[in-house]
CSV table of C-alpha atoms in Angstrom, one decimal:
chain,number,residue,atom,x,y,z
U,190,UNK,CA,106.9,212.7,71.1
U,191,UNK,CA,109.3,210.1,70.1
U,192,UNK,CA,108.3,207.9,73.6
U,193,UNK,CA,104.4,208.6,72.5
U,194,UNK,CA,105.4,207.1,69.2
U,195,UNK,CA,107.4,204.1,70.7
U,196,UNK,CA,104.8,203.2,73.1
U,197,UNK,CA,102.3,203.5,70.3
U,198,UNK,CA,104.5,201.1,68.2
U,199,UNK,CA,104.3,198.6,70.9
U,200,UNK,CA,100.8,198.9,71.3
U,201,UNK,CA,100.3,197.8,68.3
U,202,UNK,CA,103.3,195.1,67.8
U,203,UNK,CA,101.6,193.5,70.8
U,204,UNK,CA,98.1,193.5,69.2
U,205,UNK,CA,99.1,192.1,66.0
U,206,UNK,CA,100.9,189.3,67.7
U,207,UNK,CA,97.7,188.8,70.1
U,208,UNK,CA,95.6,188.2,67.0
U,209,UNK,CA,98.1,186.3,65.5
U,210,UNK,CA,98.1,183.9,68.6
U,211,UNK,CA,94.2,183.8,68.7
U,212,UNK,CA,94.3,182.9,64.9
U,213,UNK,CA,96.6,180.2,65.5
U,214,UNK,CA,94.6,179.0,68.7
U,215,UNK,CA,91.7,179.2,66.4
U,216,UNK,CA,93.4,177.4,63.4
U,217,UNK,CA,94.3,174.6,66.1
U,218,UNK,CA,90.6,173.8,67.1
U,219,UNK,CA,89.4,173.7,63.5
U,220,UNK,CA,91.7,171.5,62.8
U,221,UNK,CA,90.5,169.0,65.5
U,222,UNK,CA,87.2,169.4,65.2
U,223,UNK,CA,87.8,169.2,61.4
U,224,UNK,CA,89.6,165.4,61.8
U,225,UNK,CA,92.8,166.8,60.5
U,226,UNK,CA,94.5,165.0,63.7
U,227,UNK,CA,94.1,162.0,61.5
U,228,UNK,CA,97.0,160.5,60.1
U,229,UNK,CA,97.3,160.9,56.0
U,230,UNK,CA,96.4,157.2,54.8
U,231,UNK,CA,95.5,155.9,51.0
U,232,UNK,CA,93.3,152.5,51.3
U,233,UNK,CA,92.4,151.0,48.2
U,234,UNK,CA,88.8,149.3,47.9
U,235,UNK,CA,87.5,146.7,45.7
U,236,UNK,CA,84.4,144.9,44.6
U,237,UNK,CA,82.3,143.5,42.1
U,238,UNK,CA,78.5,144.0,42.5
U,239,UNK,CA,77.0,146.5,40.3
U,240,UNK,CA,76.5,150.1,41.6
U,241,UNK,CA,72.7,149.9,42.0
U,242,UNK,CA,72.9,147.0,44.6
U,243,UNK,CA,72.2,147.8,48.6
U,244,UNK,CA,75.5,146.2,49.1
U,245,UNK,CA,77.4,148.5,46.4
U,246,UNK,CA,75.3,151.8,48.5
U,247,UNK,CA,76.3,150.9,51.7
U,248,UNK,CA,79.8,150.5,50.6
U,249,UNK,CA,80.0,153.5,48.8
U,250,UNK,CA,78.1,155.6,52.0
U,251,UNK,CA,81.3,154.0,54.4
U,252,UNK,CA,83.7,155.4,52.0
U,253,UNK,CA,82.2,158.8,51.8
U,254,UNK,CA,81.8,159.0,55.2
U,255,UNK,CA,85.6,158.1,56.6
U,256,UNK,CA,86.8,160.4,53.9
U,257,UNK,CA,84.7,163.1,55.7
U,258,UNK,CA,85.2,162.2,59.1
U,259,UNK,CA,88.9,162.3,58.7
U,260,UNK,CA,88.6,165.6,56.6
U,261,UNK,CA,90.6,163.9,53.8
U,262,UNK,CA,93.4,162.6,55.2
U,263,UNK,CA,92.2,159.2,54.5
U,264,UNK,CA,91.8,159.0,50.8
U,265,UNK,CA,89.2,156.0,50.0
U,266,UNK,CA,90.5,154.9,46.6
U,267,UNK,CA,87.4,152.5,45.3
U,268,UNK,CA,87.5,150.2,42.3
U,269,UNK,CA,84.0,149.3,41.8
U,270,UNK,CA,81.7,146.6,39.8
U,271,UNK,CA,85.1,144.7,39.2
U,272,UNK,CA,86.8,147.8,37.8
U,273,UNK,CA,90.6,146.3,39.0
U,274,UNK,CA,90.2,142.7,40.4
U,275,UNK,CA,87.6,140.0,39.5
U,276,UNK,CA,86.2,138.0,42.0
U,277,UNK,CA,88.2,135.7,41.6
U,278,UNK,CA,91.7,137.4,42.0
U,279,UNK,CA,90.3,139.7,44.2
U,280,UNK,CA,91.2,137.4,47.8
U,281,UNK,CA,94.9,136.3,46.7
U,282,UNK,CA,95.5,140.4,46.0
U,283,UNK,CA,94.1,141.5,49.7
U,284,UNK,CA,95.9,138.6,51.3
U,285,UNK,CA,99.0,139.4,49.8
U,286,UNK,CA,98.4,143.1,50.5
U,287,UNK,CA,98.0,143.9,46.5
U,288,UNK,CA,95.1,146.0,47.8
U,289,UNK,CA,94.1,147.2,51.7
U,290,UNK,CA,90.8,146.5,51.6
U,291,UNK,CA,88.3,144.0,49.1
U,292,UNK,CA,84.3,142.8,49.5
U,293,UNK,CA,83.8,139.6,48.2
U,294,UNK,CA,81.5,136.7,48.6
U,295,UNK,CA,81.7,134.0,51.7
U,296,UNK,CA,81.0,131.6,48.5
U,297,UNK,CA,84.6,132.5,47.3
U,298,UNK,CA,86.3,132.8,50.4
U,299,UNK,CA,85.1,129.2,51.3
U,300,UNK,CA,87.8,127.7,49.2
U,301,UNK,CA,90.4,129.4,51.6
U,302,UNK,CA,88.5,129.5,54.7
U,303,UNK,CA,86.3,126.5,54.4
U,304,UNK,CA,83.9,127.9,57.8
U,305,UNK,CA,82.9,130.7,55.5
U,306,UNK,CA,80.8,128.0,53.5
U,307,UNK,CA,78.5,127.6,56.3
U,308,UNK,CA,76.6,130.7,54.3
U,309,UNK,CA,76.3,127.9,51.3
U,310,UNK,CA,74.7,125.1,53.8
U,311,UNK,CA,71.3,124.7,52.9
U,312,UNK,CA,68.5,125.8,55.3
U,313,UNK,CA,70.7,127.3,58.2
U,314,UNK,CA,68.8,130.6,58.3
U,315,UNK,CA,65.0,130.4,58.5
U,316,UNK,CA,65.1,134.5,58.2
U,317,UNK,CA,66.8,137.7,58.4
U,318,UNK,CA,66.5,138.3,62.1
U,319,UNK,CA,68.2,134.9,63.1
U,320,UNK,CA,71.2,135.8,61.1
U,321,UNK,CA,72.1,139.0,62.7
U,322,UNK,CA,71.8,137.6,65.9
U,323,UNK,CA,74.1,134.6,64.6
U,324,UNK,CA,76.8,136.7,63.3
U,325,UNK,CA,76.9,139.6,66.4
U,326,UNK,CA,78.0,136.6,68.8
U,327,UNK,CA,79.8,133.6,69.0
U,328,UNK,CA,79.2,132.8,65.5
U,329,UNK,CA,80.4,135.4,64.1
U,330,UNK,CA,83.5,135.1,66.7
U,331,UNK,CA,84.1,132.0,64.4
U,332,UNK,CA,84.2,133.2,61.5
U,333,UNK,CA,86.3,136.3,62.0
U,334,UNK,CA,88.7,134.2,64.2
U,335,UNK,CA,89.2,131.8,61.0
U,336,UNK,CA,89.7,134.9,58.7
U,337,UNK,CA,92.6,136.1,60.9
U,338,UNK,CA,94.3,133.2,60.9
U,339,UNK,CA,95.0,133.6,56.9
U,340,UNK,CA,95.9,136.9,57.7
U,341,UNK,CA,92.5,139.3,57.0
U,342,UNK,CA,90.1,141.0,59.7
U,343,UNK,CA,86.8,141.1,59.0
U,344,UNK,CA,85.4,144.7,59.1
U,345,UNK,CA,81.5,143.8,58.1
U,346,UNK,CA,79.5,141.2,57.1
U,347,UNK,CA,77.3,142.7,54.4
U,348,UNK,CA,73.9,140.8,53.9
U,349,UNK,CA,73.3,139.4,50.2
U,350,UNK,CA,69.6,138.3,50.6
U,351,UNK,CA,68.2,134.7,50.5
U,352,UNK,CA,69.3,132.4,47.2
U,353,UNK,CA,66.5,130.8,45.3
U,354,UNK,CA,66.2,129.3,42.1
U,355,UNK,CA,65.3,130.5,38.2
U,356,UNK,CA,65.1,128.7,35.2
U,357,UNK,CA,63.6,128.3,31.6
U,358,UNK,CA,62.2,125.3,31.6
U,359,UNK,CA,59.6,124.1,34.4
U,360,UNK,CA,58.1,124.6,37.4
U,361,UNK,CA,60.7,123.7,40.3
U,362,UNK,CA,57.6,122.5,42.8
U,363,UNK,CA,60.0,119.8,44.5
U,364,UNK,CA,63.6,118.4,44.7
U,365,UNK,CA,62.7,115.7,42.1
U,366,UNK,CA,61.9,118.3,39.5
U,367,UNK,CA,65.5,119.5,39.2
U,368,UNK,CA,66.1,116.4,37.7
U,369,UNK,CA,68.0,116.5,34.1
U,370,UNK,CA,68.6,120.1,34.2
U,371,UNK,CA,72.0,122.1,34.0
U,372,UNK,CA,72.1,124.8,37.0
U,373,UNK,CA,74.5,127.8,37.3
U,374,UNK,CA,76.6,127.5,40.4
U,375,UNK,CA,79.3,129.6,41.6
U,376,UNK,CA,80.9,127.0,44.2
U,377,UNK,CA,81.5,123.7,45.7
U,378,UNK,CA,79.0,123.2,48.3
U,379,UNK,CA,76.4,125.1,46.0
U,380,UNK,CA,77.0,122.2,43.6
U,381,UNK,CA,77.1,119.6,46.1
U,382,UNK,CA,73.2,121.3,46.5
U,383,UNK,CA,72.0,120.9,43.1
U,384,UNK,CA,73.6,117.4,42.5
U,385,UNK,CA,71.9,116.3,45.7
U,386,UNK,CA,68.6,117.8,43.7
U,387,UNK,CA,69.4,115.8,40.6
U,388,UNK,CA,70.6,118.9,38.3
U,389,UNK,CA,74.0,119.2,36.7
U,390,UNK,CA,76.4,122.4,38.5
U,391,UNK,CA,78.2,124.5,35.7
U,392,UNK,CA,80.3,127.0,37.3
U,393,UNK,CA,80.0,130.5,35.7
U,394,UNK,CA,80.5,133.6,36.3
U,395,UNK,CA,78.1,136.1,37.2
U,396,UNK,CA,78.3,138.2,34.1
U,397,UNK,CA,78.1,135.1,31.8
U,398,UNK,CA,74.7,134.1,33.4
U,399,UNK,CA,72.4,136.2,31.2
U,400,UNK,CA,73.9,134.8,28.0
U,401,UNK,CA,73.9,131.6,29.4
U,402,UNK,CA,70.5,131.5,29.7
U,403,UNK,CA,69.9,132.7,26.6
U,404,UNK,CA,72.2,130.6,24.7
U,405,UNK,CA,70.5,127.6,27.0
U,406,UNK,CA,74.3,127.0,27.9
U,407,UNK,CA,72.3,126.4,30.9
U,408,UNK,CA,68.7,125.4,32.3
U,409,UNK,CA,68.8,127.8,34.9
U,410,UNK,CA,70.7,129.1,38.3
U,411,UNK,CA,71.2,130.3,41.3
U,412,UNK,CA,71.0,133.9,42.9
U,413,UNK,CA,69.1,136.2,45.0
U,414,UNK,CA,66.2,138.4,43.7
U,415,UNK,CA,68.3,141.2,43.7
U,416,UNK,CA,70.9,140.2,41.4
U,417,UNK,CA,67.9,138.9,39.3
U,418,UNK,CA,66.6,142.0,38.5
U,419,UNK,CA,69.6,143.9,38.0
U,420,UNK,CA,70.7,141.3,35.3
U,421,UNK,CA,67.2,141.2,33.7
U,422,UNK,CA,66.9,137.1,34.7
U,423,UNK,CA,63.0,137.9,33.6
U,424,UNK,CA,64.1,138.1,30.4
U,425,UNK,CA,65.9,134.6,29.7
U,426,UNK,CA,63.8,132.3,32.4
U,427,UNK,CA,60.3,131.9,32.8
U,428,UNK,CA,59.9,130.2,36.7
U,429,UNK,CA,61.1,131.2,40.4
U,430,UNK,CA,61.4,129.0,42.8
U,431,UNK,CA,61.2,130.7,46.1
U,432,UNK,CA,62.7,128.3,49.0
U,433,UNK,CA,65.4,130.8,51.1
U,434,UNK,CA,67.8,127.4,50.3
U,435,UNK,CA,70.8,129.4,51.7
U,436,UNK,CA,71.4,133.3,52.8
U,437,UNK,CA,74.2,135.0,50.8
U,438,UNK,CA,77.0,137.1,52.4
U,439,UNK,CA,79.7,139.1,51.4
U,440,UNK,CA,82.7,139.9,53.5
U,441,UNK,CA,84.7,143.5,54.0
U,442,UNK,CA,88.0,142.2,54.5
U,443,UNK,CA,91.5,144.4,55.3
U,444,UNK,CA,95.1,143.0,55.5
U,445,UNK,CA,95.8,142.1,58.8
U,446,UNK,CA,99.3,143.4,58.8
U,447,UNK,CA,97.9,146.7,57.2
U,448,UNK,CA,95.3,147.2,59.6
U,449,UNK,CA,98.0,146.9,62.5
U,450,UNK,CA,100.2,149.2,61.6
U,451,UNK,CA,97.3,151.7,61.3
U,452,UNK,CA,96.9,154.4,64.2
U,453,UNK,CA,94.6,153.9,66.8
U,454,UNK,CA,92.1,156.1,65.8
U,455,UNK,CA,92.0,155.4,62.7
U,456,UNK,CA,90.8,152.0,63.3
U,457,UNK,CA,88.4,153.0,65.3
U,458,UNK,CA,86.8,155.1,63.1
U,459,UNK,CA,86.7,152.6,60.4
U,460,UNK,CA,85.5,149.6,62.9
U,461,UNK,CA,82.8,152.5,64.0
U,462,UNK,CA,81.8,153.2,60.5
U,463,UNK,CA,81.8,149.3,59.5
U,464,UNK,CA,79.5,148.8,61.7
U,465,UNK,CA,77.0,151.2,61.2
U,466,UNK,CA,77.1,150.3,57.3
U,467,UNK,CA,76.5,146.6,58.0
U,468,UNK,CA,73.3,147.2,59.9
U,469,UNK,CA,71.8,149.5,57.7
U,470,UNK,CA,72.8,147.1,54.9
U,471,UNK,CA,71.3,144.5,57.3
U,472,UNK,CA,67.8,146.0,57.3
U,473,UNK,CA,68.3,147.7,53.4
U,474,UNK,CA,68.4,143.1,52.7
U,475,UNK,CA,65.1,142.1,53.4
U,476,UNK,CA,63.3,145.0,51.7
U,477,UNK,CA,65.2,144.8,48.5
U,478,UNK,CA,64.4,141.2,48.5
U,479,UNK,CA,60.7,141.8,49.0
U,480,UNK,CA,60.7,144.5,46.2
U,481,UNK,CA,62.8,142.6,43.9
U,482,UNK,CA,60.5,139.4,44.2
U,483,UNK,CA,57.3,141.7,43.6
U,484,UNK,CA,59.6,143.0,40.2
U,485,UNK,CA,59.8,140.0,39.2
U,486,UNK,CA,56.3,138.4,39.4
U,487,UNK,CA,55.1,142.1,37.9
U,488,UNK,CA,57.6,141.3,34.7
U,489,UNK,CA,55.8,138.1,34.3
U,490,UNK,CA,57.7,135.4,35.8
U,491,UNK,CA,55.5,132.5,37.2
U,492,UNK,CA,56.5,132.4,41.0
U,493,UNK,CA,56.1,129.6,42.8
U,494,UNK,CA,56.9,130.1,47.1
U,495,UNK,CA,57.9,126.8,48.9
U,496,UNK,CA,55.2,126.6,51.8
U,497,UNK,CA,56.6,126.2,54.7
U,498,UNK,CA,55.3,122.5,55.8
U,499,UNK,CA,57.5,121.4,52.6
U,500,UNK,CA,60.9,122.6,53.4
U,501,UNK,CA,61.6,119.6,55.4
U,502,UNK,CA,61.5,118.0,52.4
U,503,UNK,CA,63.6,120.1,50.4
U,504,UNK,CA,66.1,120.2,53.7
U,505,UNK,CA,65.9,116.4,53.9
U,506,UNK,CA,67.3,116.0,50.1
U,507,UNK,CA,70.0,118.4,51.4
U,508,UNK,CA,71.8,116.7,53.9
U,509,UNK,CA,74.7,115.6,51.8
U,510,UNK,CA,75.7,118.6,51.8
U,511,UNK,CA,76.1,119.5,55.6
U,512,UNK,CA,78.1,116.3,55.9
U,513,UNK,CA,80.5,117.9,53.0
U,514,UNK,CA,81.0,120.9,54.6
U,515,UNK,CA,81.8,119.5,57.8
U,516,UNK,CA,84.3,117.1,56.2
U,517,UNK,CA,86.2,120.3,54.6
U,518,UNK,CA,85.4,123.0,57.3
U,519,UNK,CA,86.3,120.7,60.4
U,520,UNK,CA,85.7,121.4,63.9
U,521,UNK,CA,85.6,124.9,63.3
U,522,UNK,CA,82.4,123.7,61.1
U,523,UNK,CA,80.8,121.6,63.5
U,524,UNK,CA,80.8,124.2,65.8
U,525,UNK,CA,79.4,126.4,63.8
U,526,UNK,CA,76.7,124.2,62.7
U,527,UNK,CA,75.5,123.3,66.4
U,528,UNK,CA,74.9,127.0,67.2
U,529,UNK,CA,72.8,127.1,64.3
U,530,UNK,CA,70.8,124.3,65.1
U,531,UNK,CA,70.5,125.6,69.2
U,532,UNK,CA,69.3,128.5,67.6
């Protein structure tokens, strides 16, 4: 009896510590197929465009996704619509590593990395398609080389839309009509722009615009269509003019020294994840511009489209401002304006 009983005791010992090693075994595999493998990581985000914007979506869908992917073990902390740095702050803080990560505009990195105003040259990009080609080769090398060199890698470009032109006043049908007026601008080669047209630049913020308008602080400004309709342009100017002067791009930068001490895989999954975003934001650009111009001439504003034979005339009056920004953006510059041109 007593070696029935011992023998039974062992039979069971042994299954419970069986199931206990197929638990285990089975706790192992969820937890690599689950991402847990990842190492735990906290990466602060920041940007300023408003939460309705394809930009602020795509963002947002890169976020969610590396915080699934890794099961939570990297914890995306986002500061949104200028929640903890303004756009102006917001490049000092990520090169300094103040925060990991930031999205900001290639107008406000220009005064850093002065290649990153090509973006701001008048009449580079004819349309979309030319620009993704542009910034997936050597291009693009360019650009991301000069970012390193200050110390950030560029994880995405994220495609703004086409800038054109609104104001409360007249009819912009030419260059010479700008004449007199006071334009928003947000930077140095935009101003260079709208001096060569005759205007007056007043550097504002994009949250002052509106009132500005209003207050006729200023005549009009500067934006894409998008941004127009979020911040109800309609409303405070009366004319569009629609010439694609320049195409608009925001950066997704990360500290360089951050990003190198990061594992392996988790680089990869961000680059991965970067990428996708930036062409879905890519292809989200033109049809938000489309819709957005369509909003606007439905809310009354009196459109008037550039046609194509007349752009060499609006490119001619220009051309000061190519020369500028090859003066400040050097060889780097030039190079980057001859592939444009080849293209």
């Amino acid at each position: 009896m007593k070696k029935i009983r011992h023998l039974s005791f062992l039979l069971l010992l042994t299954g419970v510590m069986l199931a206990a090693c197929s638990n285990d075994d089975e706790a192992s595999e969820n937890a690599e197929a689950s991402g847990e493998e990842y190492e735990p990581a906290t990466i602060r985000l920041a940007y300023n465009l408003p939460p309705g914007h394809h930009i602020s979506q795509g963002i947002e869908e890169f976020v969610k996704t590396i915080e699934e992917e890794s099961n939570g073990q990297i914890e995306m902390q986002v500061f949104a619509n200028g929640q903890l740095l303004s756009d102006k702050d917001m490049n000092q803080s990520l090169l300094t590593g103040g925060i990991e990560m930031g999205m900001n505009s290639s107008t406000i990195w220009s005064s850093t990395v002065p290649a990153m105003g090509i973006f701001d040259v008048p009449y580079v990009f004819e349309n979309y398609e030319e620009v993704g080609e542009a910034l997936n080769g050597e291009f693009g090398d360019i650009l991301r080389s000069e970012m390193e060199d200050v110390g950030v890698k560029v994880l995405m470009f994220g495609d703004y839309g086409f800038g054109q032109f609104a104001n409360n006043q007249r009819p912009l049908e030419s260059p010479e009509d700008f004449k007199g007026m006071k334009i928003r601008s947000v930077g140095t080669l935009p101003s260079e722009l709208i001096q060569a047209y005759g205007a007056s630049p007043v550097f504002m913020g994009g949250g002052e615009v509106y009132m500005g308008l209003q207050r006729e602080t200023v005549d009009g400004a500067t934006s894409g269509t998008t941004a127009m309709v979020q911040r109800s342009y309609d409303e405070v100017t009366d004319y569009l003019t629609v010439n694609n002067y320049a195409y608009f791009e925001f950066i997704l930068g990360v500290n360089q020294e951050y990003w190198d001490d990061l594992p392996e895989k988790t680089q990869t999954l961000i680059e991965d994840t970067a990428s996708e975003t930036e062409e879905w934001i890519r292809h989200q650009t033109k049809l938000e511009d489309e819709r957005t111009l369509q909003v606007l001439k439905d809310r009354g504003m009196e459109v008037y489209e550039v046609p194509a034979d007349e752009l060499d005339i609006w490119k001619e009056a220009a051309m000061p401002v190519w020369k500028t920004f090859e003066d400040e953006a050097g060889e780097a510059g030039k190079e980057l304006l001859n592939i444009a041109e080849e293209d």
